[in-house]
Coordinates of N, CA and C and ligand atoms in Angstrom, one line a residue:
M1318 N 139.9 93.8 118.3 CA 138.6 93.7 117.8 C 137.7 94.7 118.4
G1319 N 136.9 95.5 117.7 CA 135.9 96.4 118.3 C 134.7 95.8 118.9
T1320 N 133.8 96.7 119.4 CA 132.5 96.1 119.8 C 131.7 95.6 118.8
E1321 N 131.2 94.4 119.0 CA 130.4 93.7 118.1 C 128.9 94.5 118.0
T1322 N 128.5 94.9 116.7 CA 127.1 95.4 116.4 C 126.1 94.3 116.3
I1323 N 125.1 94.4 117.1 CA 124.0 93.4 117.0 C 122.7 94.1 116.5
P1324 N 122.2 93.9 115.4 CA 120.9 94.4 115.0 C 119.8 93.6 115.7
I1325 N 118.8 94.3 116.0 CA 117.6 93.7 116.5 C 116.2 94.4 115.9
A1326 N 115.3 93.5 115.7 CA 114.1 94.1 115.1 C 112.7 93.2 115.4
S1327 N 111.8 93.8 115.4 CA 110.4 93.0 115.7 C 109.3 93.9 114.9
D1328 N 108.1 93.1 115.0 CA 106.9 93.8 114.6 C 106.3 94.1 115.8
H1329 N 105.1 94.7 115.9 CA 104.3 95.1 116.9 C 104.2 94.0 118.1
A1330 N 104.0 92.8 117.7 CA 103.9 91.8 118.9 C 105.1 91.6 119.5
G1331 N 106.2 91.8 118.9 CA 107.5 91.7 119.5 C 108.2 93.0 120.1
F1332 N 107.3 94.2 120.1 CA 107.9 95.4 120.4 C 108.5 95.5 121.8
A1333 N 107.5 95.1 122.8 CA 107.9 95.5 124.1 C 109.1 94.5 124.6
L1334 N 109.1 93.2 124.1 CA 110.2 92.4 124.5 C 111.5 92.7 123.8
K1335 N 111.4 93.2 122.5 CA 112.4 93.9 121.8 C 113.3 95.0 122.5
E1336 N 112.3 95.8 123.0 CA 113.0 96.9 123.7 C 113.8 96.4 125.0
K1337 N 113.2 95.5 125.6 CA 113.8 95.0 126.8 C 115.3 94.2 126.5
L1338 N 115.1 93.5 125.4 CA 116.2 92.7 125.0 C 117.4 93.8 124.4
A1339 N 116.9 94.7 123.8 CA 118.0 95.7 123.3 C 118.6 96.2 124.5
R1340 N 118.0 96.6 125.5 CA 118.6 97.2 126.6 C 119.4 96.2 127.3
A1341 N 119.2 95.0 127.4 CA 119.9 94.0 128.1 C 121.2 93.7 127.0
L1342 N 121.1 93.9 125.8 CA 122.2 93.7 124.9 C 123.3 94.8 125.2
A1343 N 122.8 95.9 125.3 CA 123.5 97.2 125.5 C 124.3 96.8 126.9
E1344 N 123.5 96.5 127.7 CA 124.2 96.4 129.1 C 125.2 95.2 129.1
M1345 N 125.1 94.4 128.2 CA 126.2 93.1 128.1 C 127.4 93.8 127.3
G1346 N 127.3 94.9 126.7 CA 128.3 95.6 126.0 C 128.4 95.5 124.6
Y1347 N 127.3 95.1 124.0 CA 127.1 95.2 122.5 C 126.7 96.5 122.1
D1348 N 127.1 96.8 120.7 CA 126.6 98.0 120.1 C 125.2 97.6 119.4
V1349 N 124.2 98.0 119.9 CA 122.8 97.7 119.5 C 122.3 98.5 118.3
E1350 N 121.9 97.7 117.2 CA 121.2 98.7 116.2 C 119.8 98.2 116.1
N1351 N 119.0 99.1 116.7 CA 117.5 98.9 116.8 C 116.8 99.3 115.4
L1352 N 116.5 98.3 114.7 CA 115.9 98.5 113.4 C 114.4 98.7 113.5
G1353 N 113.8 98.9 114.7 CA 112.4 98.9 114.7 C 111.7 97.7 115.0
T1354 N 110.3 97.7 115.1 CA 109.5 98.8 114.9 C 109.6 99.7 116.3
S1355 N 108.9 100.7 116.3 CA 109.2 101.7 117.4 C 107.9 102.1 118.2
S1356 N 106.9 101.1 118.1 CA 105.8 101.2 119.0 C 104.8 100.0 118.8
E1357 N 103.6 99.9 119.6 CA 102.8 98.7 119.5 C 101.9 98.8 118.3
A1358 N 102.0 99.7 117.5 CA 101.1 99.9 116.4 C 101.3 98.9 115.3
S1359 N 100.2 98.3 114.9 CA 100.3 97.2 113.9 C 101.1 97.4 112.9
T1360 N 102.1 96.3 112.5 CA 103.1 96.6 111.4 C 103.1 95.3 110.7
D1361 N 103.8 95.2 109.7 CA 104.1 94.0 108.8 C 105.6 93.3 109.1
Y1362 N 105.6 92.2 109.7 CA 106.8 91.7 110.0 C 107.8 91.8 108.9
P1363 N 107.5 91.5 107.6 CA 108.6 91.3 106.7 C 109.3 92.6 106.6
D1364 N 108.8 93.8 106.7 CA 109.4 95.1 106.8 C 110.6 95.2 107.6
Y1365 N 110.6 94.6 108.6 CA 111.6 94.5 109.6 C 112.5 93.4 109.5
A1366 N 112.2 92.3 108.9 CA 113.1 91.0 108.9 C 113.9 91.3 107.6
H1367 N 113.5 91.9 106.6 CA 114.4 92.0 105.2 C 115.5 92.9 105.5
P1368 N 115.4 94.0 106.3 CA 116.7 94.8 106.5 C 117.6 94.1 107.3
L1369 N 117.2 93.5 108.4 CA 118.3 92.7 109.3 C 118.8 91.6 108.6
A1370 N 118.0 90.8 107.9 CA 118.6 89.6 107.2 C 119.5 90.0 106.1
R1371 N 119.2 91.1 105.4 CA 120.3 91.6 104.5 C 121.5 91.9 105.0
E1372 N 121.6 92.5 106.2 CA 123.0 93.0 106.9 C 123.7 91.6 107.1
V1373 N 123.1 90.5 107.7 CA 123.6 89.3 108.0 C 124.0 88.8 106.6
S1374 N 123.2 88.5 105.8 CA 123.4 88.0 104.6 C 124.7 88.5 103.8
E1375 N 125.0 89.9 103.9 CA 125.9 90.7 103.3 C 127.2 90.7 104.0
G1376 N 127.1 90.2 105.4 CA 128.2 90.1 106.2 C 128.6 91.4 107.0
K1377 N 127.6 92.3 106.9 CA 127.9 93.5 107.5 C 127.9 93.3 109.0
V1378 N 127.1 92.4 109.6 CA 127.0 91.9 110.8 C 127.3 90.5 110.9
R1379 N 127.6 90.1 112.1 CA 127.9 88.5 112.3 C 126.5 87.9 112.4
R1380 N 125.6 88.5 113.3 CA 124.4 88.0 113.8 C 123.5 89.1 114.2
G1381 N 122.0 88.6 114.4 CA 121.1 89.4 114.6 C 119.9 88.8 115.4
V1382 N 119.0 89.7 115.8 CA 117.9 88.9 116.7 C 116.6 89.6 116.2
L1383 N 115.8 88.8 115.8 CA 114.2 89.0 115.4 C 113.2 88.5 116.4
L1384 N 112.2 89.3 116.6 CA 111.0 88.8 117.2 C 109.6 89.1 116.5
C1385 N 108.7 88.1 116.5 CA 107.3 88.6 116.2 C 106.4 87.7 117.2
G1386 N 105.2 87.6 116.8 CA 104.3 86.9 117.8 C 104.9 85.4 118.0
T1387 N 104.9 84.6 116.9 CA 105.3 83.2 116.9 C 106.6 83.1 116.5
G1388 N 107.3 84.0 115.9 CA 108.8 83.8 115.4 C 108.7 83.0 114.2
L1389 N 107.6 82.8 113.6 CA 107.6 82.0 112.3 C 107.8 82.9 111.1
G1390 N 106.9 83.8 111.2 CA 106.9 85.0 110.0 C 108.4 85.6 109.8
M1391 N 109.0 85.8 110.9 CA 110.3 86.5 110.7 C 111.2 85.5 110.2
S1392 N 111.1 84.2 110.7 CA 112.1 83.4 110.2 C 111.8 83.1 108.7
Y1393 N 110.7 83.0 108.3 CA 110.4 82.7 106.8 C 111.1 83.7 106.1
V1394 N 110.9 85.1 106.3 CA 111.6 86.0 105.5 C 113.2 86.0 105.6
A1395 N 113.7 85.8 106.7 CA 115.1 85.8 106.9 C 115.8 84.6 106.4
N1396 N 115.1 83.5 106.3 CA 115.8 82.4 105.5 C 115.6 82.3 104.3
R1397 N 115.2 83.4 103.7 CA 115.2 83.5 102.1 C 116.5 84.2 101.8
Y1398 N 117.2 84.6 102.6 CA 118.6 85.3 102.3 C 119.7 84.2 102.3
P1399 N 120.7 84.2 101.4 CA 121.8 83.4 101.4 C 122.6 83.5 102.7
N1400 N 123.2 82.5 103.2 CA 124.1 82.6 104.5 C 123.3 83.0 105.6
V1401 N 121.9 83.2 105.7 CA 121.2 83.4 106.8 C 120.5 82.1 107.3
R1402 N 120.8 81.8 108.7 CA 120.2 80.7 109.2 C 119.5 81.2 110.6
A1403 N 118.2 81.5 110.2 CA 117.4 82.1 111.4 C 116.6 80.9 112.0
G1404 N 117.0 80.8 113.3 CA 116.2 79.7 113.9 C 115.4 80.3 115.1
V1405 N 114.0 79.8 115.1 CA 113.4 80.1 116.2 C 113.5 79.3 117.4
A1406 N 113.8 80.0 118.5 CA 114.0 79.2 119.7 C 113.3 79.6 121.0
W1407 N 112.7 78.6 121.5 CA 111.6 78.9 122.7 C 112.1 78.3 124.0
T1408 N 113.2 77.8 124.2 CA 114.0 77.5 125.4 C 115.5 77.6 125.2
P1409 N 116.1 77.8 126.1 CA 117.7 77.9 126.1 C 118.2 76.7 125.3
E1410 N 117.7 75.5 125.7 CA 118.3 74.2 125.0 C 118.1 74.2 123.6
V1411 N 117.0 74.8 123.1 CA 116.7 74.9 121.6 C 117.8 75.7 121.0
A1412 N 117.9 77.0 121.7 CA 118.9 78.1 121.3 C 120.3 77.4 121.3
K1413 N 120.8 76.6 122.3 CA 121.9 76.0 122.3 C 122.2 75.1 121.0
L1414 N 121.2 74.2 120.8 CA 121.2 73.4 119.6 C 121.2 74.0 118.2
A1415 N 120.5 75.2 118.2 CA 120.4 76.2 117.0 C 121.9 76.5 116.7
R1416 N 122.7 76.8 117.8 CA 124.1 77.2 117.7 C 125.0 76.1 117.4
E1417 N 124.8 75.2 118.2 CA 125.9 73.9 118.1 C 125.6 73.1 116.9
H1418 N 124.5 72.9 116.5 CA 124.3 72.1 115.3 C 124.0 72.7 114.0
N1419 N 123.4 73.9 114.0 CA 122.9 74.5 112.8 C 123.6 75.9 112.6
D1420 N 124.4 76.3 113.4 CA 125.3 77.6 113.4 C 124.5 78.7 113.0
S1421 N 123.3 78.8 113.9 CA 122.4 79.8 113.6 C 123.0 81.3 113.8
N1422 N 122.6 82.1 112.8 CA 123.2 83.4 112.9 C 122.1 84.7 113.2
V1423 N 121.0 84.0 113.0 CA 119.7 85.0 113.5 C 118.9 84.4 114.4
L1424 N 118.9 84.8 115.7 CA 118.1 84.2 116.7 C 116.6 84.9 116.5
V1425 N 115.6 84.0 116.4 CA 114.2 84.5 116.3 C 113.3 84.0 117.5
L1426 N 112.8 85.0 118.2 CA 112.0 84.8 119.5 C 110.5 84.8 119.4
P1427 N 109.8 83.8 119.7 CA 108.3 83.8 119.6 C 107.8 84.8 120.8
A1428 N 107.6 86.1 120.7 CA 107.5 86.9 121.7 C 106.1 86.6 122.6
R1429 N 105.2 86.2 121.8 CA 103.7 85.7 122.5 C 103.9 84.4 123.3
F1430 N 104.9 83.8 123.2 CA 105.2 82.4 123.9 C 106.3 82.3 124.8
V1431 N 106.9 83.5 125.1 CA 107.9 83.3 126.2 C 107.8 84.4 127.0
T1432 N 108.3 84.3 128.2 CA 108.3 85.4 129.2 C 109.6 86.1 128.9
E1433 N 109.7 87.3 129.6 CA 111.0 88.1 129.5 C 112.2 87.4 130.0
A1434 N 112.0 86.5 131.2 CA 113.0 85.9 131.9 C 113.4 84.9 130.8
E1435 N 112.5 84.2 130.4 CA 112.8 83.1 129.3 C 113.5 83.6 128.0
A1436 N 113.1 84.7 127.5 CA 113.8 85.3 126.4 C 115.1 85.7 126.7
L1437 N 115.4 86.2 127.8 CA 116.7 86.6 128.2 C 117.6 85.5 128.4
A1438 N 117.0 84.4 128.9 CA 117.9 83.1 129.1 C 118.1 82.6 127.8
I1439 N 117.4 82.6 126.9 CA 117.4 82.0 125.4 C 118.6 82.9 124.7
L1440 N 118.4 84.2 124.9 CA 119.3 85.1 124.2 C 120.7 85.0 124.6
K1441 N 120.9 84.8 126.0 CA 122.3 84.7 126.6 C 122.8 83.2 126.0
T1442 N 122.0 82.3 126.2 CA 122.5 80.9 125.7 C 123.0 81.0 124.3
W1443 N 122.1 81.6 123.4 CA 122.6 81.7 122.0 C 123.7 82.6 121.8
L1444 N 123.9 83.6 122.5 CA 125.0 84.4 122.2 C 126.4 83.8 122.6
A1445 N 126.2 82.9 123.7 CA 127.5 82.3 124.1 C 127.9 80.9 123.7
T1446 N 126.9 80.2 122.9 CA 127.1 78.9 122.4 C 127.8 78.9 121.1
P1447 N 129.1 78.2 120.9 CA 129.9 78.2 119.7 C 129.1 77.1 119.0
F1448 N 129.3 77.3 117.6 CA 129.2 76.1 116.7 C 130.0 75.0 116.7
E1449 N 129.5 73.8 116.6 CA 130.2 72.7 117.0 C 130.9 72.1 115.9
G1450 N 130.7 72.4 114.6 CA 131.6 72.1 113.4 C 131.4 70.6 113.1
G1451 N 132.5 69.8 112.8 CA 132.5 68.5 112.5 C 131.4 68.1 111.5
R1452 N 130.7 67.0 111.9 CA 129.6 66.6 111.1 C 128.7 67.7 110.6
H1453 N 128.5 68.5 111.5 CA 127.4 69.6 111.2 C 127.8 70.6 110.3
E1454 N 129.1 70.7 110.1 CA 129.7 71.6 109.1 C 129.2 71.3 107.8
R1455 N 129.4 70.1 107.4 CA 129.0 69.5 106.1 C 127.5 69.7 106.0
R1456 N 126.7 69.5 107.0 CA 125.1 69.6 106.8 C 124.8 71.2 106.6
V1457 N 125.5 72.0 107.5 CA 125.3 73.5 107.2 C 125.7 73.9 105.9
D1458 N 126.7 73.5 105.3 CA 127.3 73.9 104.1 C 126.1 73.6 102.9
K1459 N 125.4 72.4 103.2 CA 124.5 72.0 102.2 C 123.3 72.9 102.0
I1460 N 123.1 73.6 103.1 CA 121.9 74.6 103.1 C 121.9 75.5 102.0
D1461 N 122.9 76.2 101.8 CA 123.3 77.1 100.7 C 123.9 76.5 99.4
H1462 N 124.5 75.4 99.7 CA 125.2 74.7 98.6 C 124.8 73.2 98.6
P1463 N 123.8 72.9 97.7 CA 123.5 71.4 97.7 C 124.5 70.6 97.2
E1464 N 124.7 69.4 97.4 CA 125.8 68.6 97.2 C 126.4 68.8 95.8
G1465 N 127.7 69.1 95.8 CA 128.3 69.1 94.5 C 128.5 70.6 94.0
T1466 N 127.8 71.6 94.6 CA 127.8 72.9 94.1 C 128.9 73.7 94.9
K1467 N 129.4 73.2 96.0 CA 130.4 74.2 96.6 C 131.8 73.7 96.4
Ligands
RB5_1153 C1 101.1 89.5 114.3 O1 99.8 89.5 114.7 C2 101.6 88.0 114.0 O2 101.1 87.5 112.9 C3 103.2 88.2 113.8 O3 103.7 88.8 115.0 C4 103.9 86.9 113.6 O4 103.6 85.9 114.8 C5 103.8 86.4 112.4 O5 104.3 85.3 112.0

């Protein structure tokens, strides 16, 4: 298996932290696809969430990372795409549960509410935690396939 590509994107509120996390991901050995934004200039978060969510939804990448001020706008956009489960995580414990219970494939960070050290710990936990499956599999299936349609 080759190097995993991980796309990462933010708006202006998440820009500084996004750059730091992109570097950290590269240092961890991932092939980082930085989808912007590229400065602190005011931008619109949907412009960055759509391209990343599309890649995850279409299976071009397994998972991705989004940042905005609260994490909310990015998650609203990303979760409109089939097969995307974008979870806002503000502690490593939430990130762990987002993986174990919800099989989250997009990590969304609230850049204005976490420190760099916290964000890094959240990211590392999210990357390393497997989906638990079992009873959670049925629930996750029902997100895209309401009962009886799968
Ligand atoms: C930008 O000011 C802010 O609204 C945005 O980063 C995000 O928090 C939206 O959900």
